[in-house]
mmCIF file of C-alpha atoms in Angstrom:
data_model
loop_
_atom_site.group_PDB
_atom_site.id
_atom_site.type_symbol
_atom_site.label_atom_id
_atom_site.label_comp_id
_atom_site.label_asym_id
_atom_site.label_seq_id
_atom_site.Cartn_x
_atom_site.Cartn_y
_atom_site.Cartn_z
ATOM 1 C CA UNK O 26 36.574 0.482 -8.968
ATOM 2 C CA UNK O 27 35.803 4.330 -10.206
ATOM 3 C CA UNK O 28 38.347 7.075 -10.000
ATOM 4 C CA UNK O 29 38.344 10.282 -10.601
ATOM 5 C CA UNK O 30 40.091 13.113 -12.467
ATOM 6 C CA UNK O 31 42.969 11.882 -14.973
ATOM 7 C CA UNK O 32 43.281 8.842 -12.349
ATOM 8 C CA UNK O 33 41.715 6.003 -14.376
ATOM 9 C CA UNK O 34 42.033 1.928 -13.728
ATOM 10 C CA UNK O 35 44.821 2.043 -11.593
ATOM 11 C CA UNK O 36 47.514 3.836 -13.465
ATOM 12 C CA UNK O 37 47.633 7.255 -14.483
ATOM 13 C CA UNK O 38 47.398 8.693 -18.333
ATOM 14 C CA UNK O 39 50.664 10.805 -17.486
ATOM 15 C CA UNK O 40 52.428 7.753 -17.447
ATOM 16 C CA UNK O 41 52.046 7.363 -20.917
ATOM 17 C CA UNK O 42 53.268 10.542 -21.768
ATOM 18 C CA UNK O 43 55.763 10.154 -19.515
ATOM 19 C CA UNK O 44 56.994 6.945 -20.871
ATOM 20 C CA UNK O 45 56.866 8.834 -24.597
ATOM 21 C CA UNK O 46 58.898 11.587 -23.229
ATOM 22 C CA UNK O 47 61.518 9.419 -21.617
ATOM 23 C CA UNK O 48 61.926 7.790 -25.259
ATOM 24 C CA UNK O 49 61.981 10.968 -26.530
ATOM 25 C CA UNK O 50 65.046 12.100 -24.413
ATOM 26 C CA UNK O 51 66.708 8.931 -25.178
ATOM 27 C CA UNK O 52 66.060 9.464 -28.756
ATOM 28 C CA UNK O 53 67.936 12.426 -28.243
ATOM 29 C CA UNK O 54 70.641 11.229 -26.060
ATOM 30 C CA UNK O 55 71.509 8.661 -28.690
ATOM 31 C CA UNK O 56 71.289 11.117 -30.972
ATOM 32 C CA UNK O 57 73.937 12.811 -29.367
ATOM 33 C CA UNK O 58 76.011 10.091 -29.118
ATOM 34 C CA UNK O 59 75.650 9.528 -32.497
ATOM 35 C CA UNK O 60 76.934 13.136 -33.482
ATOM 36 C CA UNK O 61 79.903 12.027 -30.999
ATOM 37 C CA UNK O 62 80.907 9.075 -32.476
ATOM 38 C CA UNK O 63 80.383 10.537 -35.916
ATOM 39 C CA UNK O 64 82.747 13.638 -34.839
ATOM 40 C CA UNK O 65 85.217 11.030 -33.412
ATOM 41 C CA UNK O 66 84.946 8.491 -36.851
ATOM 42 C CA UNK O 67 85.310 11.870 -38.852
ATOM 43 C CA UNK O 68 88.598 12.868 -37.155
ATOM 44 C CA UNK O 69 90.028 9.207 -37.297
ATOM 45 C CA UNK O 70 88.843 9.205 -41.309
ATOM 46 C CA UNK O 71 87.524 5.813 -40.720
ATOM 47 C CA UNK O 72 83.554 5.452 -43.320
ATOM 48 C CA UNK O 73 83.424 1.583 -42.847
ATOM 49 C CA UNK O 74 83.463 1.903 -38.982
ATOM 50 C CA UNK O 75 81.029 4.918 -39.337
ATOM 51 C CA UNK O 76 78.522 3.232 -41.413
ATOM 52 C CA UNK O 77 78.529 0.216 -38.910
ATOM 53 C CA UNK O 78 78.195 2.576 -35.740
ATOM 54 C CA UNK O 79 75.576 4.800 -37.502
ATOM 55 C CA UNK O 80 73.617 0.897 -38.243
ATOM 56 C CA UNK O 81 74.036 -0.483 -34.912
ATOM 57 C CA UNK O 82 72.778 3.077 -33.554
ATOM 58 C CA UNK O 83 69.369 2.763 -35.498
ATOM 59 C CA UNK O 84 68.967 -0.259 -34.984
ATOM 60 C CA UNK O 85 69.364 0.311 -31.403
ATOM 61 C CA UNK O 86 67.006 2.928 -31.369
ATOM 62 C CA UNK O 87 64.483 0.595 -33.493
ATOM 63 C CA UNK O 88 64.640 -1.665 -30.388
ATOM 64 C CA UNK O 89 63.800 0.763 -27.947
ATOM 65 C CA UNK O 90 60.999 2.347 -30.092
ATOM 66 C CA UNK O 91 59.718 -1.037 -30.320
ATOM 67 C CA UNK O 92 60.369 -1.998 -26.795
ATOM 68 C CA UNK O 93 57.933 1.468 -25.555
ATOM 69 C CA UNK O 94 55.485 0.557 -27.908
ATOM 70 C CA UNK O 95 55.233 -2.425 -26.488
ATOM 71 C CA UNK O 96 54.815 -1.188 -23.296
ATOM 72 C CA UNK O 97 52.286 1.246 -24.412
ATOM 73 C CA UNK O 98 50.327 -1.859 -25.647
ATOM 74 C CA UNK O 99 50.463 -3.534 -22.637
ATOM 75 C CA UNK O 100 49.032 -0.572 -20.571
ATOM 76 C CA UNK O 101 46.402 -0.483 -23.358
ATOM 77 C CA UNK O 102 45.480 -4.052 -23.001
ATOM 78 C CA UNK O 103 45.073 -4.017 -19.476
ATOM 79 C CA UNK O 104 43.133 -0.878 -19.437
ATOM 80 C CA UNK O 105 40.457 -2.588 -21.997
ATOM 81 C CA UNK O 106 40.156 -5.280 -19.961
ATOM 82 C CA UNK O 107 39.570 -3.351 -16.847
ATOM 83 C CA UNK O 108 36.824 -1.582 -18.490
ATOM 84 C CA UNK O 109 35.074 -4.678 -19.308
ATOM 85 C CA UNK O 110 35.097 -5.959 -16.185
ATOM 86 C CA UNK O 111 33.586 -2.242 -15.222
ATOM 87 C CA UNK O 112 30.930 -2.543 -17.713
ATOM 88 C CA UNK O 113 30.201 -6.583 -16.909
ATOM 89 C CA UNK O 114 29.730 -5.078 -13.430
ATOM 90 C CA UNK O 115 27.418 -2.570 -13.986
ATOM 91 C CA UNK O 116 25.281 -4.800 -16.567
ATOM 92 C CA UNK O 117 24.808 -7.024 -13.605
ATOM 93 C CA UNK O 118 24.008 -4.397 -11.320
ATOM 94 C CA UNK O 119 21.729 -3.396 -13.348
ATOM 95 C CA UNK O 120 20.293 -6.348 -14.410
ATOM 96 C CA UNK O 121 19.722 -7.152 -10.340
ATOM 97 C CA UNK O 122 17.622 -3.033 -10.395
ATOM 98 C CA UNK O 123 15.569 -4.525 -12.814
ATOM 99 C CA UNK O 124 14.661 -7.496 -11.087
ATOM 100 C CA UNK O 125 13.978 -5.860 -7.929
ATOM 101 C CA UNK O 126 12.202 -2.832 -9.621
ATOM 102 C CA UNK O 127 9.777 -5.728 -11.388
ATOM 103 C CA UNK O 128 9.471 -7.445 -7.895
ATOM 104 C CA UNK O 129 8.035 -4.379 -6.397
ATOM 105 C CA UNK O 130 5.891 -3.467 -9.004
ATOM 106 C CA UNK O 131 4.404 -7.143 -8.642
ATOM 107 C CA UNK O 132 4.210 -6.208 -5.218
ATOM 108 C CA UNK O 133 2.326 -2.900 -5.394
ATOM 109 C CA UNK O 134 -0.201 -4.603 -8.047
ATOM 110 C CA UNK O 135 -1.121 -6.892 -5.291
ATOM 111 C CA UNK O 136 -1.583 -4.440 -2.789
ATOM 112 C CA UNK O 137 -3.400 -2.063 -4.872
ATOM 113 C CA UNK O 138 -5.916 -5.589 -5.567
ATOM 114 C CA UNK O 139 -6.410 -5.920 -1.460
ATOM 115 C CA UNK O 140 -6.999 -2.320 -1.366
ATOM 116 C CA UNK O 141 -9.476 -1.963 -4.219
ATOM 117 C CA UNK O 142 -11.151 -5.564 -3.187
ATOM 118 C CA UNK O 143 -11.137 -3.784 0.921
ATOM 119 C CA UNK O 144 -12.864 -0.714 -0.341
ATOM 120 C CA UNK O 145 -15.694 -2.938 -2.298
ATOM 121 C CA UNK O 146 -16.147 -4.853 1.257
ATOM 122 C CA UNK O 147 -16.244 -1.792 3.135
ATOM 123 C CA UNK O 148 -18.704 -0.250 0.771
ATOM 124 C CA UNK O 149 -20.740 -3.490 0.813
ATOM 125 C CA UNK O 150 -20.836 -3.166 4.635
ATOM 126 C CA UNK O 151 -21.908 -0.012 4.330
ATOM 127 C CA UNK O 152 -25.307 -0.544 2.670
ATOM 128 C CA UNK O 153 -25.774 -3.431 5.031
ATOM 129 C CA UNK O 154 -25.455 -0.970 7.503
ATOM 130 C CA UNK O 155 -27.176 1.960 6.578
ATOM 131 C CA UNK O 156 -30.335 -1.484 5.354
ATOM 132 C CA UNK O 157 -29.832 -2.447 9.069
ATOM 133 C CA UNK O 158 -30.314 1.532 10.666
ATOM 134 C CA UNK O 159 -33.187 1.698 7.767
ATOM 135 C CA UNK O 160 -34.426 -1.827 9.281
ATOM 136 C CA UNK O 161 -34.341 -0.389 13.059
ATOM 137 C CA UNK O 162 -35.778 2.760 12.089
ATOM 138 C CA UNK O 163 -38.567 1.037 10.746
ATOM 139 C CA UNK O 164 -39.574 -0.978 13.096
ATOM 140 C CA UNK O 165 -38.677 1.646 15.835
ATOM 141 C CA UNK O 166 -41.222 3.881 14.290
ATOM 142 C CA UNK O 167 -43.795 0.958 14.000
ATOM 143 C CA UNK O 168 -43.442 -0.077 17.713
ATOM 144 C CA UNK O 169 -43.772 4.054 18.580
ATOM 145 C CA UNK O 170 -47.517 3.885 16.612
ATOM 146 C CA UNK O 171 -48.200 0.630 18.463
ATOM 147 C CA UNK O 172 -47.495 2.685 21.471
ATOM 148 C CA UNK O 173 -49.482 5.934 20.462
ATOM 149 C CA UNK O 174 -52.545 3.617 19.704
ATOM 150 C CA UNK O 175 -52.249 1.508 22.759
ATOM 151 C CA UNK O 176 -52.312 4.489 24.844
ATOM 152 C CA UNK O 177 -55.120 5.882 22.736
ATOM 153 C CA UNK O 178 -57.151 3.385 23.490
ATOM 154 C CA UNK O 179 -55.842 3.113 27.152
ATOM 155 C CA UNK O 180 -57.322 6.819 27.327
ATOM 156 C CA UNK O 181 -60.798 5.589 25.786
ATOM 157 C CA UNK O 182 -61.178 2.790 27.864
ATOM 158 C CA UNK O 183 -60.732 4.865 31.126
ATOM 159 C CA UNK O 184 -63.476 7.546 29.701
ATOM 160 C CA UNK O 185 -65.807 5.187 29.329
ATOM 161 C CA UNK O 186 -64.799 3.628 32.722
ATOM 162 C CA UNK O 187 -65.802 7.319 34.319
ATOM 163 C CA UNK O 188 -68.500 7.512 32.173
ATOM 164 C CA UNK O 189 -70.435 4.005 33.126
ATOM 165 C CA UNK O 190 -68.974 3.178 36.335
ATOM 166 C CA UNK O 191 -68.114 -0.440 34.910
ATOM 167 C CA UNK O 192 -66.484 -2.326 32.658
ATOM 168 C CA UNK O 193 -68.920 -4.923 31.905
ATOM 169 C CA UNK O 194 -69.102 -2.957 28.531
ATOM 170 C CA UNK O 195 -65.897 -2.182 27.658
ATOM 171 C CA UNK O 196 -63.604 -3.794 24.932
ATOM 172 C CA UNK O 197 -60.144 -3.889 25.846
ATOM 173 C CA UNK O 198 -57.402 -2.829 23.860
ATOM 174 C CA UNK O 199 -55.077 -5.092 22.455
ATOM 175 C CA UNK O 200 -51.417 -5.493 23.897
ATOM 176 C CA UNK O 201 -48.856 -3.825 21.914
ATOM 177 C CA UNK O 202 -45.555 -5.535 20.891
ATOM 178 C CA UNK O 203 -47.985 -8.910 20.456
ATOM 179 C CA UNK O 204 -48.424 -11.028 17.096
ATOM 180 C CA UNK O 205 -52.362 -11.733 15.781
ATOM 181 C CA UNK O 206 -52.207 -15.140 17.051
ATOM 182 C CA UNK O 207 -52.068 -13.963 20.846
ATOM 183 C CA UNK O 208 -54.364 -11.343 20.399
ATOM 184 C CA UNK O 209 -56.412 -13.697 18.450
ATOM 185 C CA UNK O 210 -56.509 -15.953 21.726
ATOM 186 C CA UNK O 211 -57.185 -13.345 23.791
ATOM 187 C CA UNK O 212 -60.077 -12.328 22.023
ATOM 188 C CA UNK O 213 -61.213 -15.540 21.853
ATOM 189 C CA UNK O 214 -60.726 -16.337 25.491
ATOM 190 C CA UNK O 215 -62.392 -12.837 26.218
ATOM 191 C CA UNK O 216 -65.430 -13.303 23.951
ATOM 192 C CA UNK O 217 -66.144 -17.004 25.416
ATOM 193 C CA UNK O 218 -65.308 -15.578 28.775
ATOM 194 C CA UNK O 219 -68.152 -12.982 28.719
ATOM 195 C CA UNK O 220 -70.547 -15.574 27.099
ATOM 196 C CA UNK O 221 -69.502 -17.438 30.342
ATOM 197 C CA UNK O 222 -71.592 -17.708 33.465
ATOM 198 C CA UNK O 223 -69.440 -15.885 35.245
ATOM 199 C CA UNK O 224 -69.332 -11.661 34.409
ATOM 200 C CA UNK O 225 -68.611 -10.673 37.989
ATOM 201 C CA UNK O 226 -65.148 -12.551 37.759
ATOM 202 C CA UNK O 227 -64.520 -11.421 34.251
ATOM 203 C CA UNK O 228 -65.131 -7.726 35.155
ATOM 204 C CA UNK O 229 -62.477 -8.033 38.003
ATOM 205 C CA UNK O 230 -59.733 -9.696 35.731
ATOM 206 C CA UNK O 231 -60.497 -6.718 33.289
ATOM 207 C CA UNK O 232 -60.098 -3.821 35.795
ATOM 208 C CA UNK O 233 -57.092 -5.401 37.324
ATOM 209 C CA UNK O 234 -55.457 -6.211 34.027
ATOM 210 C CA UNK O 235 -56.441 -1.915 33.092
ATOM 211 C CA UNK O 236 -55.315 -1.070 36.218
ATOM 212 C CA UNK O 237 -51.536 -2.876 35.281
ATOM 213 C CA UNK O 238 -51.623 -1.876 31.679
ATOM 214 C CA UNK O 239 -52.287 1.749 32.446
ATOM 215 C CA UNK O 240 -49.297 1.702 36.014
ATOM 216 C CA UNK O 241 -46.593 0.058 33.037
ATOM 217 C CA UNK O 242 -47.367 2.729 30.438
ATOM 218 C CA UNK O 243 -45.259 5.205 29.248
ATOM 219 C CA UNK O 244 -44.606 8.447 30.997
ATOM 220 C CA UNK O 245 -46.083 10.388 28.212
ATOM 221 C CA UNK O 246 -49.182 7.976 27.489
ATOM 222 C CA UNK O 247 -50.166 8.146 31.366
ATOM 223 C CA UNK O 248 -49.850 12.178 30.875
ATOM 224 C CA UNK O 249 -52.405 11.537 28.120
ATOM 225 C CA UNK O 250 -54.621 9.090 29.955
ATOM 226 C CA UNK O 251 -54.886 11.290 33.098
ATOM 227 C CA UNK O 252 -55.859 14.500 30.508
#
C-alpha cells in the first residue's frame, strides 16, 4: 500500500508530533499544579509534605514521559515492519519482471532463429528459381533454333521441289523437338526405303508427309517458306 504526501503506512507523522505536544502540555499542566501545591505547602509551612508532593510529581511525570515514549516506539516498530513488507513486495515484483523480461528475450532469440533460418530458405529458393527460369530460357531458346532450322530447311526443300518437279531427290529435313535415336530410324527407314523396289510409293509418303510438315508450321516459318 503507497500513500502520498505526509500520509505514510497508515498513520500520519503529525501524530507523532501531536502525541509530543500533548505531553508537552501535560508537562506543563503538572507543572502548574506543582507551582499550586507548592504555593499551598508554602502557606501551610509544611517541607516534609512538600518534598513528598514535589517526588510523587516527578515521578509522575517520569511515568508519563516513559509511557509516550513508549508509544512513540510502538508507532516506530510498526512502521519498520510495514516497510519491509513494502520492500519484500517489491523484491518479488521485481524478481517476477525479471523472469518475464528473460522469458521474452528467450522468446525473441527464437524468433529471430526462424526468421534468419526463413530468409536462408527463401534465398535458397530463389536461385532455384532464377536456375529453373535460366533452365527454361535455355531450352526455350534451343527449341526456337530447332524451329528456325526446321523451317529453313522446310523452305529448301520446297525450292528444290519447284525447281525439279519431284522429290525423288530430295532429303528431308529432320523433325524438330525429336531425339537422334528417332531421327536415326527415320533415316534409316528412309535410306532402306529408297534402296527399296518401290520409289513411286516412297515419293508419295514424302510429299504427303512435306505437305503436313509445311500446313503445321509456324505462322512465321510458312511466311518464310511461301517467300
Amino acid at each position: 500500500m503507497f500513500f502520498r504526501g505526509k500520509k505514510k503506512f497508515g498513520f500520519k507523522e503529525d501524530d507523532i508530533a501531536l502525541q509530543r505536544s500533548d505531553l508537552v502540555a501535560s508537562k506543563a499542566e503538572l507543572q502548574e499544579r506543582e507551582k499550586e501545591i507548592m504555593k499551598q505547602i508554602a502557606e501551610a509551612g509544611e517541607t516534609e509534605v512538600q518534598e513528598a508532593a514535589r517526588k510523587m510529581f516527578r515521578i509522575e511525570c517520569n511515568e508519563q514521559v516513559l509511557l509516550g515514549k513508549k508509544a512513540i516506539l510502538r508507532r516506530e516498530e510498526e512502521s519498520m515492519r510495514q516497510k519491509s513488507t513494502i520492500l519484500q513486495q517489491k523484491e518479488e515484483a521485481m524478481r517476477r519482471s525479471e523472469a518475464i523480461s528473460a522469458r521474452r528475450n528467450d522468446w525473441l532469440d527464437e524468433e529471430e532463429r526462424k526468421i534468419t533460418f526463413r530468409k536462408v530458405e527463401l534465398r535458397k529458393e530463389e536461385e532455384l528459381s532464377k536456375a529453373r527460369s535460366r533452365d527454361i530460357d535455355n531450352r526455350v531458346s534451343v527449341l526456337q533454333r530447332r524451329e528456325i532450322v526446321f523451317a529453313r530447311n522446310c523452305m529448301r526443300s520446297a525450292k528444290q521441289l519447284k525447281t525439279f518437279g519431284s522429290m525423288s531427290t530430295l532429303e528431308l529435313p529432320p523433325l524438330p523437338f525429336t531425339n537422334q535415336r528417332e531421327e536415326s530410324t527415320v533415316n534409316g527407314i528412309t535410306r532402306s526405303s529408297s534402296s527399296s523396289s518401290q520409289p513411286s510409293q516412297l515419293r508419295s509418303l514424302e510429299e504427303s508427309r512435306m505437305t503436313e510438315e509445311i500446313s503445321k508450321s509456324p505462322e512465321p516459318y510458312r511466311k518464310v517458306i511461301d517467300d
